[in-house]
Each structure stands twice: as C-alpha cells, then as structure tokens.
Coordinates of C-alpha atoms in Angstrom, one line a residue:
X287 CA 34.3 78.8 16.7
X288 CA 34.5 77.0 20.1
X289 CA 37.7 74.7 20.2
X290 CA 36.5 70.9 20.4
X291 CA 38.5 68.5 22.7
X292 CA 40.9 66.9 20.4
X293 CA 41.5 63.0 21.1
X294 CA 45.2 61.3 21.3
X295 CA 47.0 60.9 18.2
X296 CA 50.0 58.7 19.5
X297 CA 49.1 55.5 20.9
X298 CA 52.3 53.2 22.2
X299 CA 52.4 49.4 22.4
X300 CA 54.9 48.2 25.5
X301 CA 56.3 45.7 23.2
X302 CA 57.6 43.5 25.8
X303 CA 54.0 42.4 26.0
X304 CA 52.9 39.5 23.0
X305 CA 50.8 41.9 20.1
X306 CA 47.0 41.5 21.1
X307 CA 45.1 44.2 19.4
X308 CA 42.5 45.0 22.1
X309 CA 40.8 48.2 23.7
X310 CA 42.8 49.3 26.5
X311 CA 45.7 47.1 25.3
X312 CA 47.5 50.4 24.3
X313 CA 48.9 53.7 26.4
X314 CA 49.3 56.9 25.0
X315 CA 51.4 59.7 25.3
X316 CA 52.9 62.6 23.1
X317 CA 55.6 62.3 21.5
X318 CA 58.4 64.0 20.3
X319 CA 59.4 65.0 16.3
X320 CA 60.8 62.2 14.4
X321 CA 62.4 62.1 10.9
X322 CA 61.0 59.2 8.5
X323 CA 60.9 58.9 4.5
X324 CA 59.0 58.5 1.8
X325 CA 59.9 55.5 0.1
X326 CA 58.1 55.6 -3.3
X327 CA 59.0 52.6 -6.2
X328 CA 58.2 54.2 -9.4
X329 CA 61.5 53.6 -10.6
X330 CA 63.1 52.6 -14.3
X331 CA 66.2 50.8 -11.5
X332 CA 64.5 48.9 -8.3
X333 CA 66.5 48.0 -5.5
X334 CA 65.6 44.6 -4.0
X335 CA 63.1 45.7 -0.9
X336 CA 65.7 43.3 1.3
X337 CA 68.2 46.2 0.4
X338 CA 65.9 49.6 1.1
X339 CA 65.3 47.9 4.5
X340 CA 69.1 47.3 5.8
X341 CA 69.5 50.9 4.3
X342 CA 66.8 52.1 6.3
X343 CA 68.1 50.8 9.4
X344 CA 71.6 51.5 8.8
X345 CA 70.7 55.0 8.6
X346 CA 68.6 54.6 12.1
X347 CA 65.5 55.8 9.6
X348 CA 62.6 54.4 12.0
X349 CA 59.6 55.5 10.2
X350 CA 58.7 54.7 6.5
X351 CA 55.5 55.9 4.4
X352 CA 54.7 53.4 1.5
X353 CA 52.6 54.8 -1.7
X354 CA 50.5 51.5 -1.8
X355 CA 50.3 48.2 0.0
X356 CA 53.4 46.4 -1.8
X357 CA 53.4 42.9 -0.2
X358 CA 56.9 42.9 -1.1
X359 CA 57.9 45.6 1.0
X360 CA 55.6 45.1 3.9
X361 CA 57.7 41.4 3.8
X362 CA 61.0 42.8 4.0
X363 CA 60.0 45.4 7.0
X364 CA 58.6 42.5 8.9
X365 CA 61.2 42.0 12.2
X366 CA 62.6 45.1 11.0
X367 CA 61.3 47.1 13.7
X368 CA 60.8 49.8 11.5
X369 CA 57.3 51.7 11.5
X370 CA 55.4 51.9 8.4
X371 CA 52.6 54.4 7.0
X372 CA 51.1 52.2 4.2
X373 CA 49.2 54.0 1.7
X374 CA 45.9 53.6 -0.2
X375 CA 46.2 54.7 -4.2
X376 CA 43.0 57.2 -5.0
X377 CA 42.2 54.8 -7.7
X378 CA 41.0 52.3 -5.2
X379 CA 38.9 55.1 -3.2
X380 CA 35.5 54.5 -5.2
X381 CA 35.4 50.8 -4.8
X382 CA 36.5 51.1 -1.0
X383 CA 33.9 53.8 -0.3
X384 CA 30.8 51.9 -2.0
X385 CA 31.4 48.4 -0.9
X386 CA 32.2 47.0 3.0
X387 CA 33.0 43.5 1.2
X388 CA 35.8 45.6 -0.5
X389 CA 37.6 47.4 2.6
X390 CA 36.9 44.2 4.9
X391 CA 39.6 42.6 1.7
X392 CA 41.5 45.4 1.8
X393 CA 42.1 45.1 5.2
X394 CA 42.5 41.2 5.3
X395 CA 44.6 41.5 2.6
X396 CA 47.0 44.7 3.6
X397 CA 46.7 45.0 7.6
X398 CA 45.2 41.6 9.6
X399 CA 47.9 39.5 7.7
X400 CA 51.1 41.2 8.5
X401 CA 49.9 42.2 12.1
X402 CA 47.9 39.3 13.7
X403 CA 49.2 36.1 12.2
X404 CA 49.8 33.2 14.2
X405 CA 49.4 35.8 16.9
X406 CA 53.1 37.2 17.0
X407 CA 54.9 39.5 18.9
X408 CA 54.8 43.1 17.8
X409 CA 58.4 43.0 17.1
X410 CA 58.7 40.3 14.4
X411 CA 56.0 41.3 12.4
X412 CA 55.4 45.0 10.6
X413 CA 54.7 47.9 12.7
X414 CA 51.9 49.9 11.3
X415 CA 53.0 52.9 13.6
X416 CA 52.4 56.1 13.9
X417 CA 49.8 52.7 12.8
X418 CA 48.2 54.8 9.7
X419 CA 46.7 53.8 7.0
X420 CA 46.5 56.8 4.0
X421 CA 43.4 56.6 2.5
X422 CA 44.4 58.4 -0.7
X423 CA 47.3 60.5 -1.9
X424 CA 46.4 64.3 -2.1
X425 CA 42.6 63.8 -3.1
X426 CA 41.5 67.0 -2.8
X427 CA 44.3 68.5 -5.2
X428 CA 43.1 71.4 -7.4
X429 CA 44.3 69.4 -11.0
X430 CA 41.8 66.6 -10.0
X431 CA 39.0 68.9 -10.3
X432 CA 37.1 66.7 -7.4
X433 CA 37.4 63.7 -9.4
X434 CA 38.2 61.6 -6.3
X435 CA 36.7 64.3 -3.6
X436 CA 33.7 62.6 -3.1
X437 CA 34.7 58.9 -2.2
X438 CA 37.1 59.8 0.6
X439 CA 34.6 60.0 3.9
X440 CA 32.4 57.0 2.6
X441 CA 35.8 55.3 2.1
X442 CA 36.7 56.0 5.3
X443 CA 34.0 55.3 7.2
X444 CA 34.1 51.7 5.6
X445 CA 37.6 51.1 6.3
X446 CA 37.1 52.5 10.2
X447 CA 34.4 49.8 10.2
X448 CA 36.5 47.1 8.7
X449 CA 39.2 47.8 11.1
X450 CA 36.7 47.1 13.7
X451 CA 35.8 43.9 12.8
X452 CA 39.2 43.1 12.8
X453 CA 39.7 44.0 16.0
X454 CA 42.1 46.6 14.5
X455 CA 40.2 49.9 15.1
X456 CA 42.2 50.9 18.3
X457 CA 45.3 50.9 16.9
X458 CA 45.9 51.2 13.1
X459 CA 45.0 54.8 12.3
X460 CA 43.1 56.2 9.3
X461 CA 45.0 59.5 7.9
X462 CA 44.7 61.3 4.7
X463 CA 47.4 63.1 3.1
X464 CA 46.2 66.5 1.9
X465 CA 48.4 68.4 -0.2
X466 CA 48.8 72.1 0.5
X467 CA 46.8 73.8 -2.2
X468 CA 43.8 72.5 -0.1
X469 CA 44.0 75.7 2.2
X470 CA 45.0 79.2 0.8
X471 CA 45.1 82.7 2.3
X472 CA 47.8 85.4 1.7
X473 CA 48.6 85.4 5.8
X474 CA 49.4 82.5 8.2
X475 CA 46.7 83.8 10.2
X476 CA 44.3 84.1 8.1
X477 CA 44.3 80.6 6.7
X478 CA 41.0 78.6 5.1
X479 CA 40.1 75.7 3.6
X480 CA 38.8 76.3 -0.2
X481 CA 35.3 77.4 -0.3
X482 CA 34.2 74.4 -2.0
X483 CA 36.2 71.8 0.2
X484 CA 34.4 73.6 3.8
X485 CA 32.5 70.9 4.3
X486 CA 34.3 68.2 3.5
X487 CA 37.2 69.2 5.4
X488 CA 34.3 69.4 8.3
X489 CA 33.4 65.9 7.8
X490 CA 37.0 64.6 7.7
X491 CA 38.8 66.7 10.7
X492 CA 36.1 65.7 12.7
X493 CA 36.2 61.7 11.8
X494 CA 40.2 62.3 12.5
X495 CA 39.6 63.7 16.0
X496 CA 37.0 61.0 17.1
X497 CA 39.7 58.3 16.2
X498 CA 42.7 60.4 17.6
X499 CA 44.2 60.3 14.0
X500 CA 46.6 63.4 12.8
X501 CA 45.8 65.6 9.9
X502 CA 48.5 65.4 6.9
X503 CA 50.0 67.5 5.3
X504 CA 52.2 67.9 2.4
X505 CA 54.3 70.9 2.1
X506 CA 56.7 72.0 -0.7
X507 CA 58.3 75.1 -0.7
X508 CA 60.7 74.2 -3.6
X509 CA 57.0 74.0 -5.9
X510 CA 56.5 77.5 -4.7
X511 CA 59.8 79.0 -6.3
X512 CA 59.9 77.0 -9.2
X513 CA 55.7 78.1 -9.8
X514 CA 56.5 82.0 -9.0
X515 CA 59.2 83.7 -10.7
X516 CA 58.4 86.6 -8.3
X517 CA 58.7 84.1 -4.8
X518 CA 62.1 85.2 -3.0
X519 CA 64.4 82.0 -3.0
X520 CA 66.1 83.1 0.6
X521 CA 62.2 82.9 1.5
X522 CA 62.3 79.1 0.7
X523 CA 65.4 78.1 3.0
X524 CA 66.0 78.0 6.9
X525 CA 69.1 80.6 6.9
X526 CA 67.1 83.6 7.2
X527 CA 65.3 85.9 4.5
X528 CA 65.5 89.6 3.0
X529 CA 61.8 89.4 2.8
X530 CA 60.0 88.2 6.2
X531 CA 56.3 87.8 6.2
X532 CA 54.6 90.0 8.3
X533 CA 51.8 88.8 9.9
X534 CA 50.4 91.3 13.2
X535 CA 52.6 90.4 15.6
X536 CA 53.9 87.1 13.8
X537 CA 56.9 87.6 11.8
X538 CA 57.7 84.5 9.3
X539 CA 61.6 83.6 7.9
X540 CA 60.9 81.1 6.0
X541 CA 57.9 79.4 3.6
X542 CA 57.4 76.2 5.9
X543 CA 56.5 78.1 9.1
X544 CA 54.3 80.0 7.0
X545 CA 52.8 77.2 5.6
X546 CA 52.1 74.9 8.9
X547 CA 50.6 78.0 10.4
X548 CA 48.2 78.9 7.7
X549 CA 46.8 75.2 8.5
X550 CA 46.7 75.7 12.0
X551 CA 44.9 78.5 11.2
X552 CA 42.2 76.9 8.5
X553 CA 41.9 74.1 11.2
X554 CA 41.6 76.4 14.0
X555 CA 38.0 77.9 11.9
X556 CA 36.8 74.5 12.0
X557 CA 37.0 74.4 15.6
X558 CA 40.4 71.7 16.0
X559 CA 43.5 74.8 16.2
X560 CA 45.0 72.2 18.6
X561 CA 44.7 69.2 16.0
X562 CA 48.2 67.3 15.4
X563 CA 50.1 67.6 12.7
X564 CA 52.1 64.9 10.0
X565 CA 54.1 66.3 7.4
X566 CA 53.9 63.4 5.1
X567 CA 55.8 64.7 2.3
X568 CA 58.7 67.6 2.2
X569 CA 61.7 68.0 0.5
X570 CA 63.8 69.2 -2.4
X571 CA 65.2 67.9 -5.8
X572 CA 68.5 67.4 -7.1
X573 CA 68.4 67.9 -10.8
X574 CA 66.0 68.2 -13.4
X575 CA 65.9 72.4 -13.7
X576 CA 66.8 75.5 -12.5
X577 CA 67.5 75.4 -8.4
X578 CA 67.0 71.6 -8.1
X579 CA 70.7 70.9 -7.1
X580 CA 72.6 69.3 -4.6
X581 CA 73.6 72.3 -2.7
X582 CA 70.4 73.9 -2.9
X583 CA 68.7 70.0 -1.6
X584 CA 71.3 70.1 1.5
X585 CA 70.6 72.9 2.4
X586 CA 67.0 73.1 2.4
X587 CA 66.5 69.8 3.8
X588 CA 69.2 70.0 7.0
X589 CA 67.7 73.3 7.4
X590 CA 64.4 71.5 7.7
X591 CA 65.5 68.7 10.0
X592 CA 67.9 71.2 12.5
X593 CA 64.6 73.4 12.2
X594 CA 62.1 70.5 13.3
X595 CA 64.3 69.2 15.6
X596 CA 65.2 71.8 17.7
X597 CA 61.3 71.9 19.1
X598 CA 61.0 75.6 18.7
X599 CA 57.8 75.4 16.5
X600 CA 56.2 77.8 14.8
X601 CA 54.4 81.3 15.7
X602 CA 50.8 79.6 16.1
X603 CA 52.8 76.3 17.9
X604 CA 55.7 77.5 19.8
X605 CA 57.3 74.9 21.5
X606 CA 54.6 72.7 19.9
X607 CA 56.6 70.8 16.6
X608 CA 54.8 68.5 14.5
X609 CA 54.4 65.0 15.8
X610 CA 56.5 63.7 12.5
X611 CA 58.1 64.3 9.1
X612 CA 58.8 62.0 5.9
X613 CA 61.5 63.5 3.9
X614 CA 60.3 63.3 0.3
X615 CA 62.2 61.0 -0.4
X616 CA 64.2 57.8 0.0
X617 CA 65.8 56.9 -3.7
X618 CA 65.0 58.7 -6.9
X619 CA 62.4 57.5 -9.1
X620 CA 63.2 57.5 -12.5
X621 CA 59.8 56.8 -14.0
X622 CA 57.9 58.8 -12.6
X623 CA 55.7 61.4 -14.8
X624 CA 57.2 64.7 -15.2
X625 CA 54.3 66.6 -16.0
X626 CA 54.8 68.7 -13.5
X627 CA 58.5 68.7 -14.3
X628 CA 61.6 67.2 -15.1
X629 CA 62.8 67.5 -11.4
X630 CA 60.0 64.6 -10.6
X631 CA 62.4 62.2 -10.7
X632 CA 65.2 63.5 -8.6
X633 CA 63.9 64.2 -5.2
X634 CA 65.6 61.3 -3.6
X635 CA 68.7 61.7 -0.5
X636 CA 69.9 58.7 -2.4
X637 CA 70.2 58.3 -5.8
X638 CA 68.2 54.5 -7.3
X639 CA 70.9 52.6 -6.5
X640 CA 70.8 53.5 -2.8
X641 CA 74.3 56.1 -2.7
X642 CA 74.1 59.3 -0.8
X643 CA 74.2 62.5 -2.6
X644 CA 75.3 64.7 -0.4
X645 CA 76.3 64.9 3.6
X646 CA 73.2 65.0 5.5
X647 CA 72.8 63.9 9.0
X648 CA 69.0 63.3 9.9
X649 CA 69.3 64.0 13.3
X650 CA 68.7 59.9 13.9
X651 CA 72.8 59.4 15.6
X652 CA 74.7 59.2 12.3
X653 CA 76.6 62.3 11.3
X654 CA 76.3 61.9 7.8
X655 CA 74.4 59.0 5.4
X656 CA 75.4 55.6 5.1
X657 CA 75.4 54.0 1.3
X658 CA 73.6 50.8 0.4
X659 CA 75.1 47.7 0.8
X660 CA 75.8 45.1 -1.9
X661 CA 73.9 46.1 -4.5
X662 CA 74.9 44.2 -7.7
X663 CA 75.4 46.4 -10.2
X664 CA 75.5 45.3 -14.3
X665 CA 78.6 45.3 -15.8
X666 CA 80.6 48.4 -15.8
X667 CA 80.2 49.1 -19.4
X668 CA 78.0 52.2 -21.3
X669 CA 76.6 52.7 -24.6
X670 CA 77.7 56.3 -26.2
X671 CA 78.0 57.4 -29.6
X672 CA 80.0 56.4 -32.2
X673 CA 82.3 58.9 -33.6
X674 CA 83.2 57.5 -36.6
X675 CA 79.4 57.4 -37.8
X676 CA 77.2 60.2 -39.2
X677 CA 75.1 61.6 -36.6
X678 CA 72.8 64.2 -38.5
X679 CA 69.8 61.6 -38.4
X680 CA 69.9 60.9 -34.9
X681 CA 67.2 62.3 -33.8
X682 CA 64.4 59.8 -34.0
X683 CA 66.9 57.6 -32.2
X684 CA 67.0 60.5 -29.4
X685 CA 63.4 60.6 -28.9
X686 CA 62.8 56.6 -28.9
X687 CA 64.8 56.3 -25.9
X688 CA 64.6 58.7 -24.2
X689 CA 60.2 58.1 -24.6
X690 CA 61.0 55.2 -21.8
X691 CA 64.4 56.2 -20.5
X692 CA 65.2 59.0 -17.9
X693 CA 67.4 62.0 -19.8
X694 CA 65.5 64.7 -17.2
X695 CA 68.7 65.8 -16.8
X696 CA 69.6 66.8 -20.4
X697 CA 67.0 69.4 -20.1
X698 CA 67.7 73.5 -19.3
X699 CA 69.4 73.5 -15.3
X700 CA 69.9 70.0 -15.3
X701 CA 73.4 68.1 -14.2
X702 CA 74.0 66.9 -17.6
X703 CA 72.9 70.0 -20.0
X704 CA 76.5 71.4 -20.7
X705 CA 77.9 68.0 -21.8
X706 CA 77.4 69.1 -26.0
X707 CA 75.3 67.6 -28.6
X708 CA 77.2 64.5 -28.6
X709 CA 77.8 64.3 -25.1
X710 CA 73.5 64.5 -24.9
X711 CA 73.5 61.4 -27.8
X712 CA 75.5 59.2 -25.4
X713 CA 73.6 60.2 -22.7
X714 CA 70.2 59.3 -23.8
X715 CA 71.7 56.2 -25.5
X716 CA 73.0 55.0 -22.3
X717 CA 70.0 55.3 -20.3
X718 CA 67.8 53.6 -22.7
X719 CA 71.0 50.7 -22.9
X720 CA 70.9 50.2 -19.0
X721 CA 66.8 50.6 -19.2
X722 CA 66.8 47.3 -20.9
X723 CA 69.7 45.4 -18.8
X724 CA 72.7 46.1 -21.5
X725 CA 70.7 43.9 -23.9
X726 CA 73.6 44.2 -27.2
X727 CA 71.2 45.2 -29.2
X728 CA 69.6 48.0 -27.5
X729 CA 73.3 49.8 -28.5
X730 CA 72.7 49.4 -31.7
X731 CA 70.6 52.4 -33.2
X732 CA 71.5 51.9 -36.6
X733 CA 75.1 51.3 -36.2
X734 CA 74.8 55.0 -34.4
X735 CA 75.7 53.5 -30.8
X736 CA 78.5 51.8 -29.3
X737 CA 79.4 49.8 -26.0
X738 CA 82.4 51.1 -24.0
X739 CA 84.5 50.5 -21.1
X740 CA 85.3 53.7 -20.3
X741 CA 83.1 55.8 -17.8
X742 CA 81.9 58.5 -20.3
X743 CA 80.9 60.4 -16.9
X744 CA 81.4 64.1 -17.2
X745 CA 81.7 66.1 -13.9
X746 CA 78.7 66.5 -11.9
X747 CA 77.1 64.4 -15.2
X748 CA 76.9 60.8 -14.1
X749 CA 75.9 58.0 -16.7
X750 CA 74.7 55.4 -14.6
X751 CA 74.8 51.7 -14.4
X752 CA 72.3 49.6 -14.1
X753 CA 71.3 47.5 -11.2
X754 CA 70.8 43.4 -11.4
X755 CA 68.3 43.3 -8.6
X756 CA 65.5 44.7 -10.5
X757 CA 62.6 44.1 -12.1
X758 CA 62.6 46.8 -15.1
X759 CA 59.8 45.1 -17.1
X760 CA 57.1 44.7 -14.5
X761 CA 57.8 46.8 -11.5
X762 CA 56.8 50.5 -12.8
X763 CA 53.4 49.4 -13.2
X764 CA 52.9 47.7 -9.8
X765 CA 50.5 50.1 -8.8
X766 CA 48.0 49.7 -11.5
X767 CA 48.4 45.9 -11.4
X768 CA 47.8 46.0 -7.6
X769 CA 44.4 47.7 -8.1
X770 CA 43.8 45.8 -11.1
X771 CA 44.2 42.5 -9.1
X772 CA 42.5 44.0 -5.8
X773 CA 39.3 44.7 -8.3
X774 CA 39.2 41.4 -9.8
X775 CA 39.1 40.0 -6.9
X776 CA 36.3 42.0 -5.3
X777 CA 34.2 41.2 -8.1
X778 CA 34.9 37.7 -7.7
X779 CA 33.7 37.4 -4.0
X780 CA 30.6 40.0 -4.7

C-alpha cells in the first residue's frame, strides 16, 4: 500500500507568550524520547495528589498519564509545569459517541476549565501536553469481546468537534491507547491488525494522521512470560538473549523491539509505516507471583529506559525511538482487580506510600529515585495474631479481610509467602486493620487479633502502615462515581 503523508504529532507552545489557543498559535518540531508515568489511583492507601505532584517533580518526572479526568489531580498539576495525558474511561465512550451535548460537557468540564480560564499563562495552569486526550483505555482488547469497539470513532469524532468549538482543536490531541493484542503475527515483519479490527483500525489511524495525533501502544512483555511457560525469560529483558528472533535480515534480542516493530509493521499495511509512536503503558511488577520481583523490575525497566534513551531504535526505526514512554507505573495500587493476577497491584517504582523500591535512575538528571515527602503515616502500630488464642477457626476471619484487603503477596512467589501459617494470619489481619485506619475494633476477630508495637516485618515481607492523607472509604470507587456524576448530569441538560 502507498505510504500516506503523515501529519506533525508534536506541537510546542513558546511559553513566554500568554496561552491563546489559536491556529497558527503553535510551532512544531520532533522531539526527542522522554520518560513519563502512569499515575493510576485505584488504591486501598491514597496519597494526597499535593504529594504525587512534589514527587513527580522531585524526580524531574515531566510527563504524567491520568486514567480519568480527576479534578483533584488536574488541581494539584496546575503551575506544576508538568504535562498531563488525561484519560477517558471506556464506560463513558457510548454516551460521548452518541451525543455532541455530552462531549461539548466533557470538554467544558475536563479541558476548557483547567486551560483557558481567566485567560492564563500556559505555565500556571495544566499542560495538556504531548496535549492528549485518551479516549478509552485498551478498547479493542480481546476479553471485551467488542463490547466497547464500536463507540470509539463516533466518540472521537464528537470530541474532535467539541474541541473545535472550544477553540481547542489545534492543540489538545485525541489518542487512544491500544493494548498489544490488537495486532498479532509470529514475525515483526509480518505484523497485522486482527482480521476483525481492519477496518476500524482504518478509520482510526487515518482520523490520528489528519489531527497529527500518535498511535498508542501498550506493551508488556512481563504478560508474555507469565502467559507462556514456553516464552524464554532472557527474551523478555534488555541484557541480551539465548534465543534471538530471526526475522530475514532483522534479528531481535529482546520482546519490546519485537513488539514495536510488529506495529510498525501492521501500520505500515494500512499505509502510515512512518506513523509516531506512544508507549503509554510498560513495565514490570514487584510481587504478587513468580518473576514479579524487585530484581527482576530493575532490571527490566532500566534496561527499558537505557534502551529508549540511547536513540538506537529498533530494526523497522533505527535511529527513529518513540516520541515517549509512561512507565507503568507511579505507586502501587492495592485495589485494583487481580483477575488477571495477583501481581495487579504491584507494578508501581514506588510503593503507596510514595518510597522507592529499588535504585532506578530515569534518565531525567537524578541518579537514583527520590522518596516522597511528608507523608503522615498512622501510628506505628500493627495488628497480628495472638498467640495465646486458638487459631484452628481462623479461617473465615482470613477470608473476610483479606475480601477487601490486599494479601497478594501471601500467594505462591509473592514477598510474604514463606512467613508460616501464623506469620500469613498476621499478615492479612494487618492489612485489613490499616484498611480501616487502625479502627480498635477491626483487631478484634474474635479475640483472634492483637495490636502491637513491634514491626512484625519479616525480611523482604513488609507489613505496612497506613497513611493519614487518605480517603479509604470513597476514593477506590472514584471512577464509577465520576461517570455516574458525568451521566446525571448529561441527562439533566438533554
């Protein structure tokens, strides 16, 4: 197929000149790789937003992707200078793609009031930069059996026109995050779209190139080991593998490079091999199973950055790196499902209460990562087991906590899963005790719990404490409520 002129994906703003959101108003140029994060909030332990941002800067982290439009967030990133991906969730994506009224509120609501209000500068209010708007997380993935597949070109087609009325449609970008299951071949080279996601993909690669937008991806290799026991682990890293991919004259080390380039090559049928770019999601998890540890998580993921920065690209793009990539991600999220495994909640560089896990420098001028800064933490106390009580019937006690606390890592090739059977007790005791702010009575378990003083930590096993700046109650739930309270109001105006 004949390659189709591909438009400007980076715009820049000289922001010595007052914001004014008009054609012409912006020059573009390319860019080079930069390292953001995914900062996601499904969390049993929320740091105040105030705290993620002076995080995020004291780590130099200039580029954030938000899950949803939290007004609380997109507050605390105002004057921050920091450049923010906000995200639509696919439960929205019917409403938005039958009803203008609905994206022009959207966009009211989530853009024109953080950007254009009272006319300020650029730099004290949030920068929607590389300026993208996701319109869906991964709505084309294989386990939603097209339940959303249908509402994402209508949807963005109404938001492109919203943005216009606002005035907006030059700069804040429309992007949607594909996961990687959306293309599949057994070479790079000889990557496609899925038969029944052709035309689609059509449609929506074309609607990116006309408004110089970036195509994203999500790519895991960490899902690809723990999904194939037969899928070599050196394969997985950056240090080299004893099974290369050969592919003609390409020859491929290592599962990302693979990966990119089997997109490049599924775009390249289409007719946009040239198209940039967005990882919006890599990574790899601390805890939770079998090669989700801290050594294997550094290692995979300064691999990635020394990889991505060092511009040498990838057999289809040499010399050509992606335009940017959001480490999945920020802080652990200790709510989140785990059907597809217990590791779900452990893919953070910082555990939820904003501390490094391991050395890692992102490439941004600091060597290594810089904690967060005073969080306020419950007392230092824990709830364990008591030891002069009878624990045979413990079990329903077990499964009440941990129902709504996080013991992920209790399970086979977690951190905690050598601690013994009373060790696990105290464990999943303590988590649903710090779950509901070291309430006294949430010790209690029949007389089977206890508070103590003393860290019951156990090596690499760490019972946590609690942090005060939360929200516990209402904040896991944020995303329903936010569509909930975007609907309602919709209907209300229609």
């Amino acid at each position: 197929m004949k390659e189709l002129p591909l438009r400007e994906a980076h715009c820049n703003v000289n922001e010595n000149e007052p914001f004014n959101p008009v054609p012409g108003g912006w020059s573009c140029s390319e860019e080079e790789s930069a390292i953001g994060v995914n900062w996601g909030s499904v969390s049993s332990h929320k740091l105040k937003p105030s705290t993620v941002v002076d995080l995020l800067k004291d780590n130099k982290i200039q580029k954030v992707k938000l899950f949803d439009a939290d007004p609380d967030a997109l507050v605390a990133l105002m004057r921050s200078g920091i450049q923010v991906m906000v995200g639509i969730p696919n439960e929205m994506l019917a409403t938005l793609s039958s009803s203008t009224a609905a994206s022009d509120l959207w966009v009211r609501q989530n853009v024109s009031r953080y950007l254009v209000k009272g006319g300020a500068d650029i730099r004290t209010s949030v920068k929607f930069h590389g300026r993208y708007i996701a319109v869906g997380n991964e709505p084309f993935l294989t386990s939603y059996a097209g339940q959303f597949q249908s509402y994402v070109v209508p949807a963005l087609l109404n938001l492109q026109q919203s943005l216009a009325k606002a005035n907006l449609a030059g700069y804040v970008k429309l992007v949607v995050p594909c996961n990687a299951d959306a293309y599949e071949s057994s070479l790079p080279s000889q990557g496609a779209f899925r038969p029944e996601l052709t035309q689609i993909m059509t449609q929506l690669v074309s609607f990116l190139n006309s408004n110089g937008s970036p195509f994203i991806v999500n790519i895991y290799p960490f899902l690809s080991l723990y999904g194939n026991s037969d899928f070599p682990e050196d394969y997985a890293f950056f240090e080299g593998t004893s099974h290369p991919v050969t592919d003609g004259p390409n020859v491929y080390s290592n599962a990302f490079d693979g990966n990119f380039d089997t997109l490049v090559a599924a775009l390249s049928k289409l007719g946009y091999g040239q198209m940039p770019i967005v990882i919006g999601e890599v990574g790899w998890p601390t805890d939770g199973t079998i090669s989700a540890n801290l050594t294997a998580a550094r290692t995979f993921n300064q691999g990635l950055i020394n990889h991505v920065l060092s511009n040498k690209g990838t057999p289809l793009r040499p010399g050509a790196p992606s335009m940017d990539i959001y480490l999945f991600s920020l802080l652990d999220e200790g709510a989140k499902s785990i059907l597809p495994g217990n590791f779900e909640r452990h893919w953070g560089i910082f555990s939820f209460d904003g501390q490094a896990k391991y050395p890692l420098n992102l490439g941004l001028g600091n060597k290594v990562l810089k904690n967060a800064r005073n969080v306020q933490y419950l007392p230092s106390r824990w709830c364990v087991a008591n030891p002069s009580q009878d624990l045979s019937d413990v079990a329903n006690h077990i499964k009440l906590a941990c129902s709504v606390a996080d013991c992920t890592t209790l399970n086979y090739g977690g951190s905690c899963n050598g601690i013994g059977a009373k060790g696990n007790i105290s464990y999943a005791f303590n988590s649903y005790y710090q779950l509901q702010m070291q309430n006294e009575k949430s010790c209690n378990f029949d007389g089977l719990g206890m508070v103590t003083f003393l860290d019951p930590s156990v090596g690499e096993c760490r019972f946590p404490v609690g942090v005060t700046n939360t929200n516990s109650s209402g904040f896991r739930t944020h995303n329903r409520w936010s569509v909930i309270c975007f609907l309602l109001v919709w209907f209300f105006i229609m």
